[in-house]
Amino acid sequence: MAAGPYNYSYIFKYIIIGDMGVGKSCLLHQFTEKKFMADCPHTIGVEFGTRIIEVTGQKIKLQIWDTAGQERFRAVTRSYYRGAAGALMVYDITRRSTYNHLSSWLTDARNLTNPNTVIFLIGNKCDLDAQRDVTYEEAKQFAEENGLMFLECSAKTGENVEDAFLDTAKKIYQNIQDGSLDLNAAESGVQHKPATPRSPISNDQPPSKEGCAC
Amino acid sequence: MDSIIQDHIDPADLKKFEALYRDQTRRGKVAEKTQFDYAWCLIRSRYQEDMHKGVALLEDLLKNEKDDLAKRDYLYYIAVGHTRLKEYERALKYIDAVTRIEPGNHQARQLHQYIKKKMEKDGLVGMAIVGGAALALGGLVGLGAALLKKK
């Protein structure tokens, strides 16, 4: 595809990971459709969603791969981690086992992404406070010890869902600005797009591969 | 949906799962999970031959499966395989089977919509080709008639 006018200047790749039934697909759906999906069946393999957001005046397209939490899919879903700029790692605040498994998800995320990948910890279902099984404080501490960003969210009410996705993008953008994320690295998970079409007069050079959407 | 259909597996990953599958085949017992992982990778390959092979491996798993959730997964990925091979009619049959197990499945619904759109587009292109051929034929007949008149 030729480099043309894009209505966004960056593409960030995200992955969503975590145990089965913690609400990964519902978070994605809430973020992309602004709706809560009740009775969501377990994801088959992977799902995909996109949304264009704005961070400090820059339009950014998020390409989000939502992975199935079932153990049977785990081996192959790992192949989607590569080249992710952001990883949302989700547990369910009402089920301690999903929290206890975080270290295993974190190991995967660290091993299979690059050192600059922003990892955001999400404690989902915070609308169900009466059934809480994991305190905010201990998750916060786990996040701090492991250098993760952290929020409790509710895919059902929408609380903090925008913030989790947007704060991840802000952090990635900040990493680009301060030079710690190298855009030319093969697996940075970020693609830069020319925001405006090039003027036809100056366009006598062959189009560069960099702006290619393929 | 485009991204799911057009996504390609890293050849190194495909090799890894292939090695595991071959190793187990040699030992005489292939685990279902190994076969499924390998089939899923084959379906995401760039090559049609691999996709066909992936579909066949999933068909084989489906034959002996009793569990509905596992069946659903195999059926869905067979549908994805056929979609990637542009065998849309067949893909739709498998999507119907997924919907029979799980009526509200949105991944099946999205794939269904994607295929219908593709078929419509291909249909329009087909009609344009037929239309073009008709025009060309009309031209030839006209030319023949003109030549006959001349004589």
XYZ file of C-alpha atoms in Angstrom:
365
model
C 0.000 0.000 0.000
C 1.321 3.466 -0.816
C 2.065 5.973 1.905
C -1.015 8.153 1.888
C -2.895 10.464 4.193
C -3.592 8.897 7.584
C -5.789 10.373 10.242
C -3.380 9.152 12.885
C 0.363 9.496 13.254
C 1.247 6.379 15.249
C 0.101 2.786 15.588
C 0.614 1.091 18.956
C 0.175 -2.650 19.346
C -1.389 -3.841 22.621
C -2.030 -7.296 24.011
C -4.483 -8.208 26.783
C -3.523 -11.202 28.917
C -4.664 -12.945 32.091
C -6.660 -15.930 33.387
C -9.906 -17.157 31.876
C -13.023 -15.245 32.915
C -11.314 -12.135 34.339
C -13.073 -9.961 31.739
C -10.403 -9.283 29.110
C -12.828 -9.279 26.165
C -15.329 -7.198 28.123
C -12.639 -4.588 28.821
C -11.785 -4.488 25.114
C -15.460 -4.217 24.186
C -16.081 -1.487 26.753
C -13.096 0.451 25.409
C -13.861 0.081 21.684
C -17.688 0.088 21.752
C -18.378 1.855 25.084
C -20.788 -0.949 25.946
C -20.814 -3.800 28.420
C -21.103 -7.214 26.856
C -23.112 -9.408 29.232
C -22.910 -13.227 28.833
C -19.649 -13.029 26.972
C -18.553 -16.551 25.933
C -14.931 -17.605 26.434
C -12.797 -16.221 23.621
C -11.748 -18.620 20.881
C -8.014 -18.083 20.404
C -7.664 -14.344 19.864
C -9.834 -11.346 19.175
C -8.879 -8.034 17.687
C -10.064 -4.475 18.199
C -8.943 -0.977 17.270
C -9.627 2.566 18.368
C -8.042 5.893 17.537
C -7.173 7.984 20.579
C -5.390 11.290 21.143
C -2.355 11.802 23.336
C -0.959 15.340 23.693
C -2.385 16.350 20.333
C -1.157 13.248 18.478
C -3.682 10.831 17.000
C -2.725 7.252 17.781
C -4.337 4.083 16.484
C -4.407 1.281 19.038
C -4.371 -2.230 17.566
C -5.422 -4.504 20.393
C -5.010 -8.285 20.446
C -7.181 -9.864 23.102
C -5.984 -13.366 23.924
C -8.043 -16.291 25.227
C -7.370 -17.105 28.876
C -7.986 -20.850 28.550
C -4.897 -22.930 29.149
C -5.408 -24.829 25.883
C -4.701 -21.665 23.892
C -1.747 -20.476 25.900
C 1.037 -21.955 23.774
C -0.133 -20.317 20.566
C -1.373 -17.027 22.034
C 2.237 -16.459 23.136
C 3.078 -15.901 19.461
C 0.940 -12.727 19.576
C 3.034 -11.123 22.326
C 5.937 -10.289 20.068
C 6.165 -6.636 19.119
C 3.616 -5.396 21.642
C 4.195 -1.831 22.824
C 1.698 -2.242 25.651
C 0.484 -5.241 27.645
C -2.644 -5.087 29.794
C -2.415 -7.821 32.421
C -5.808 -8.489 33.984
C -6.984 -10.271 37.142
C -10.387 -10.452 38.831
C -10.530 -8.747 42.252
C -13.177 -11.280 43.384
C -11.069 -14.374 42.580
C -7.736 -14.655 44.340
C -6.510 -17.483 42.088
C -6.484 -15.095 39.114
C -4.282 -12.743 41.154
C -1.995 -15.574 42.283
C -1.314 -16.485 38.650
C -0.069 -12.998 37.785
C 3.593 -13.856 38.250
C 3.305 -16.514 35.547
C 1.610 -14.063 33.141
C 4.220 -11.457 33.989
C 7.058 -13.895 33.264
C 5.548 -14.574 29.824
C 5.066 -10.879 29.147
C 8.638 -10.028 30.161
C 10.180 -12.902 28.225
C 8.222 -12.438 25.024
C 8.082 -8.651 24.646
C 10.856 -6.080 24.551
C 12.250 -4.325 27.651
C 10.383 -1.114 26.801
C 6.943 -2.718 26.643
C 4.656 -0.891 29.055
C 2.890 -3.389 31.309
C -0.314 -2.196 32.938
C -1.920 -4.237 35.734
C -5.734 -4.139 35.816
C -7.833 -5.395 38.717
C -11.170 -5.882 36.960
C -14.722 -6.155 38.372
C -14.213 -3.419 40.984
C -18.001 -2.902 40.879
C -18.252 -6.140 42.891
C -16.616 -4.697 45.994
C -18.727 -6.839 48.375
C -17.148 -9.980 46.907
C -13.614 -8.603 46.937
C -10.913 -11.227 47.470
C -7.822 -9.121 46.726
C -7.230 -5.766 48.434
C -6.291 -2.671 46.476
C -3.225 -2.176 48.672
C -1.617 -5.542 48.084
C -2.115 -5.331 44.314
C -0.727 -1.803 44.363
C 2.328 -3.078 46.193
C 2.769 -5.964 43.734
C 2.605 -3.440 40.886
C 5.186 -1.179 42.514
C 7.563 -4.029 43.246
C 7.421 -5.097 39.609
C 7.447 -1.657 38.015
C 3.916 -1.927 36.620
C 1.273 0.728 36.233
C -1.927 -0.182 38.078
C -5.637 0.594 38.268
C -8.764 -1.167 39.419
C -11.442 -1.040 36.701
C -14.929 -2.210 35.919
C -15.706 -3.357 32.397
C -19.346 -3.378 33.512
C -19.670 0.254 34.645
C -16.778 1.503 32.523
C -14.981 2.907 35.573
C -11.274 3.577 34.849
C -11.349 1.563 31.608
C -10.483 4.574 29.422
C -7.722 5.553 31.838
C -6.038 2.141 31.704
C -5.822 2.141 27.905
C -4.963 5.851 27.653
C -2.357 5.905 30.443
C -0.585 2.997 28.740
C -0.498 4.996 25.483
C 0.732 8.108 27.294
C 3.586 6.125 28.826
C 4.536 4.630 25.446
C 4.408 8.073 23.835
C 6.565 9.463 26.636
C 9.090 6.668 25.993
C 9.204 7.694 22.324
C 9.654 11.368 23.241
C 12.507 10.793 25.656
C 14.217 8.402 23.252
C 14.053 5.276 25.401
C 11.865 3.566 22.794
C 13.628 3.193 19.463
C 11.059 3.441 16.664
C 13.436 1.712 14.257
C 13.815 -1.365 16.433
C 12.118 -4.322 14.758
C 9.831 -5.165 17.650
C 9.100 -1.813 19.262
C 5.367 -2.330 18.675
C 5.105 1.227 17.356
C 4.757 2.356 13.765
C 5.069 5.989 12.763
C 2.761 7.248 10.017
C 2.931 10.505 8.112
C -0.119 12.434 9.318
C -0.561 14.553 6.203
C -0.189 13.617 2.539
C 3.089 14.673 0.979
C 2.872 17.504 -1.516
C 2.887 16.062 -5.047
C 5.668 18.444 -6.156
C 8.253 17.198 -3.699
C 7.169 13.629 -4.245
C 9.604 12.696 -6.977
C 11.497 10.296 -4.758
C 10.357 6.709 -4.518
C 8.084 6.268 -1.514
C 9.943 5.051 1.540
C 9.085 1.672 3.026
C 8.663 3.211 6.447
C 5.191 4.541 5.867
C 3.949 1.259 4.477
C 0.788 -0.041 6.087
C 1.339 -3.628 5.014
C -11.738 -9.232 11.468
C -9.376 -8.317 8.636
C -6.456 -8.596 11.030
C -7.456 -12.106 12.133
C -7.820 -13.257 8.533
C -4.689 -11.575 7.239
C -2.407 -12.147 10.201
C 0.653 -14.323 9.502
C 2.570 -16.523 11.849
C 6.274 -16.056 12.376
C 7.941 -18.942 10.486
C 10.093 -19.663 13.550
C 6.960 -20.254 15.638
C 5.496 -22.518 12.969
C 8.720 -24.537 12.943
C 8.678 -24.886 16.706
C 5.147 -26.344 16.766
C 5.878 -28.497 13.729
C 8.913 -30.016 15.453
C 6.813 -30.893 18.507
C 4.111 -32.478 16.335
C 6.628 -34.490 14.297
C 8.385 -35.649 17.430
C 5.134 -36.945 18.932
C 4.129 -38.540 15.621
C 7.403 -40.465 15.638
C 6.696 -41.664 19.164
C 3.299 -42.880 17.992
C 1.054 -40.691 20.180
C 0.158 -37.104 19.334
C -1.496 -35.106 22.124
C -4.663 -33.272 21.089
C -3.162 -30.001 22.242
C -0.038 -30.510 20.130
C -2.164 -31.233 17.070
C -4.372 -28.218 17.741
C -1.428 -25.852 18.289
C 0.238 -27.033 15.089
C -3.020 -26.800 13.101
C -3.676 -23.266 14.344
C -0.159 -22.232 13.281
C -0.595 -23.862 9.864
C -3.803 -21.931 9.300
C -1.928 -18.682 9.983
C 0.783 -19.585 7.471
C 1.333 -17.640 4.243
C 0.994 -20.792 2.167
C -2.255 -22.352 0.994
C -0.833 -25.853 1.269
C -0.206 -25.269 4.982
C -3.722 -23.891 5.460
C -5.231 -27.008 3.834
C -3.123 -29.193 6.085
C -4.205 -27.202 9.155
C -7.880 -27.627 8.250
C -7.382 -31.389 7.769
C -5.716 -31.725 11.193
C -8.630 -29.898 12.825
C -11.191 -32.060 10.982
C -9.382 -35.057 12.408
C -9.595 -33.657 15.964
C -13.262 -32.819 15.492
C -14.163 -36.421 14.593
C -13.282 -37.755 18.046
C -14.216 -34.772 20.189
C -17.083 -35.047 22.669
C -16.649 -31.763 24.531
C -18.731 -28.881 23.095
C -16.265 -26.143 24.012
C -13.407 -27.947 22.259
C -15.658 -28.663 19.255
C -16.540 -24.982 19.083
C -12.853 -24.050 18.962
C -12.072 -26.555 16.191
C -15.122 -25.543 14.139
C -14.259 -21.857 14.423
C -10.672 -22.344 13.286
C -11.761 -24.600 10.411
C -14.026 -21.699 9.382
C -11.099 -19.279 9.667
C -8.998 -21.650 7.527
C -11.631 -21.856 4.804
C -12.062 -18.083 4.928
C -8.341 -17.568 4.419
C -8.528 -19.993 1.498
C -11.467 -17.959 0.152
C -13.725 -21.029 0.381
C -16.535 -18.911 1.752
C -19.503 -21.268 1.340
C -17.708 -23.956 3.314
C -16.612 -21.455 5.961
C -20.231 -20.384 6.482
C -21.296 -23.975 7.175
C -18.734 -24.247 9.969
C -19.757 -20.899 11.418
C -23.351 -22.161 11.514
C -22.119 -25.155 13.476
C -20.377 -22.848 15.988
C -23.585 -20.856 16.385
C -25.547 -24.026 17.046
C -23.270 -24.752 20.005
C -23.104 -21.142 21.191
C -25.919 -19.029 19.716
C -24.620 -15.698 21.026
C -20.998 -16.099 19.951
C -19.867 -12.706 18.634
C -16.641 -13.995 17.079
C -18.749 -16.294 14.878
C -21.083 -13.406 14.066
C -18.191 -11.127 13.106
C -16.659 -13.795 10.873
C -20.066 -14.385 9.260
C -20.412 -10.659 8.496
C -16.880 -10.515 7.118
C -17.508 -13.431 4.751
C -20.864 -12.064 3.551
C -19.162 -8.774 2.694
C -16.358 -10.564 0.830
C -18.873 -12.690 -1.095
C -20.867 -9.627 -2.032
C -17.744 -7.889 -3.285
C -16.601 -10.971 -5.217
C -20.137 -11.298 -6.592
C -20.031 -7.736 -7.884
C -16.641 -8.337 -9.464
C -18.010 -11.549 -11.025
C -20.991 -9.672 -12.388
C -18.689 -7.017 -13.817
C -16.689 -9.729 -15.601
C -19.854 -11.356 -16.998
C -21.147 -7.901 -17.945
C -17.878 -7.090 -19.667
C -17.967 -10.375 -21.554
C -21.549 -9.654 -22.675
C -20.501 -6.237 -23.925
C -17.559 -7.735 -25.794
C -19.813 -10.412 -27.307
C -22.345 -7.738 -28.312
C -19.497 -5.839 -29.951
C -18.413 -8.917 -31.891
C -21.956 -9.631 -33.060
C -22.294 -6.005 -34.089
C -19.006 -6.151 -35.943
C -20.082 -9.410 -37.674
C -23.376 -7.821 -38.687
C -21.554 -4.779 -40.024
C -19.151 -6.969 -41.987
C -22.062 -8.998 -43.401
C -23.819 -5.808 -44.444
C -20.673 -4.621 -46.205
C -20.582 -7.790 -48.262
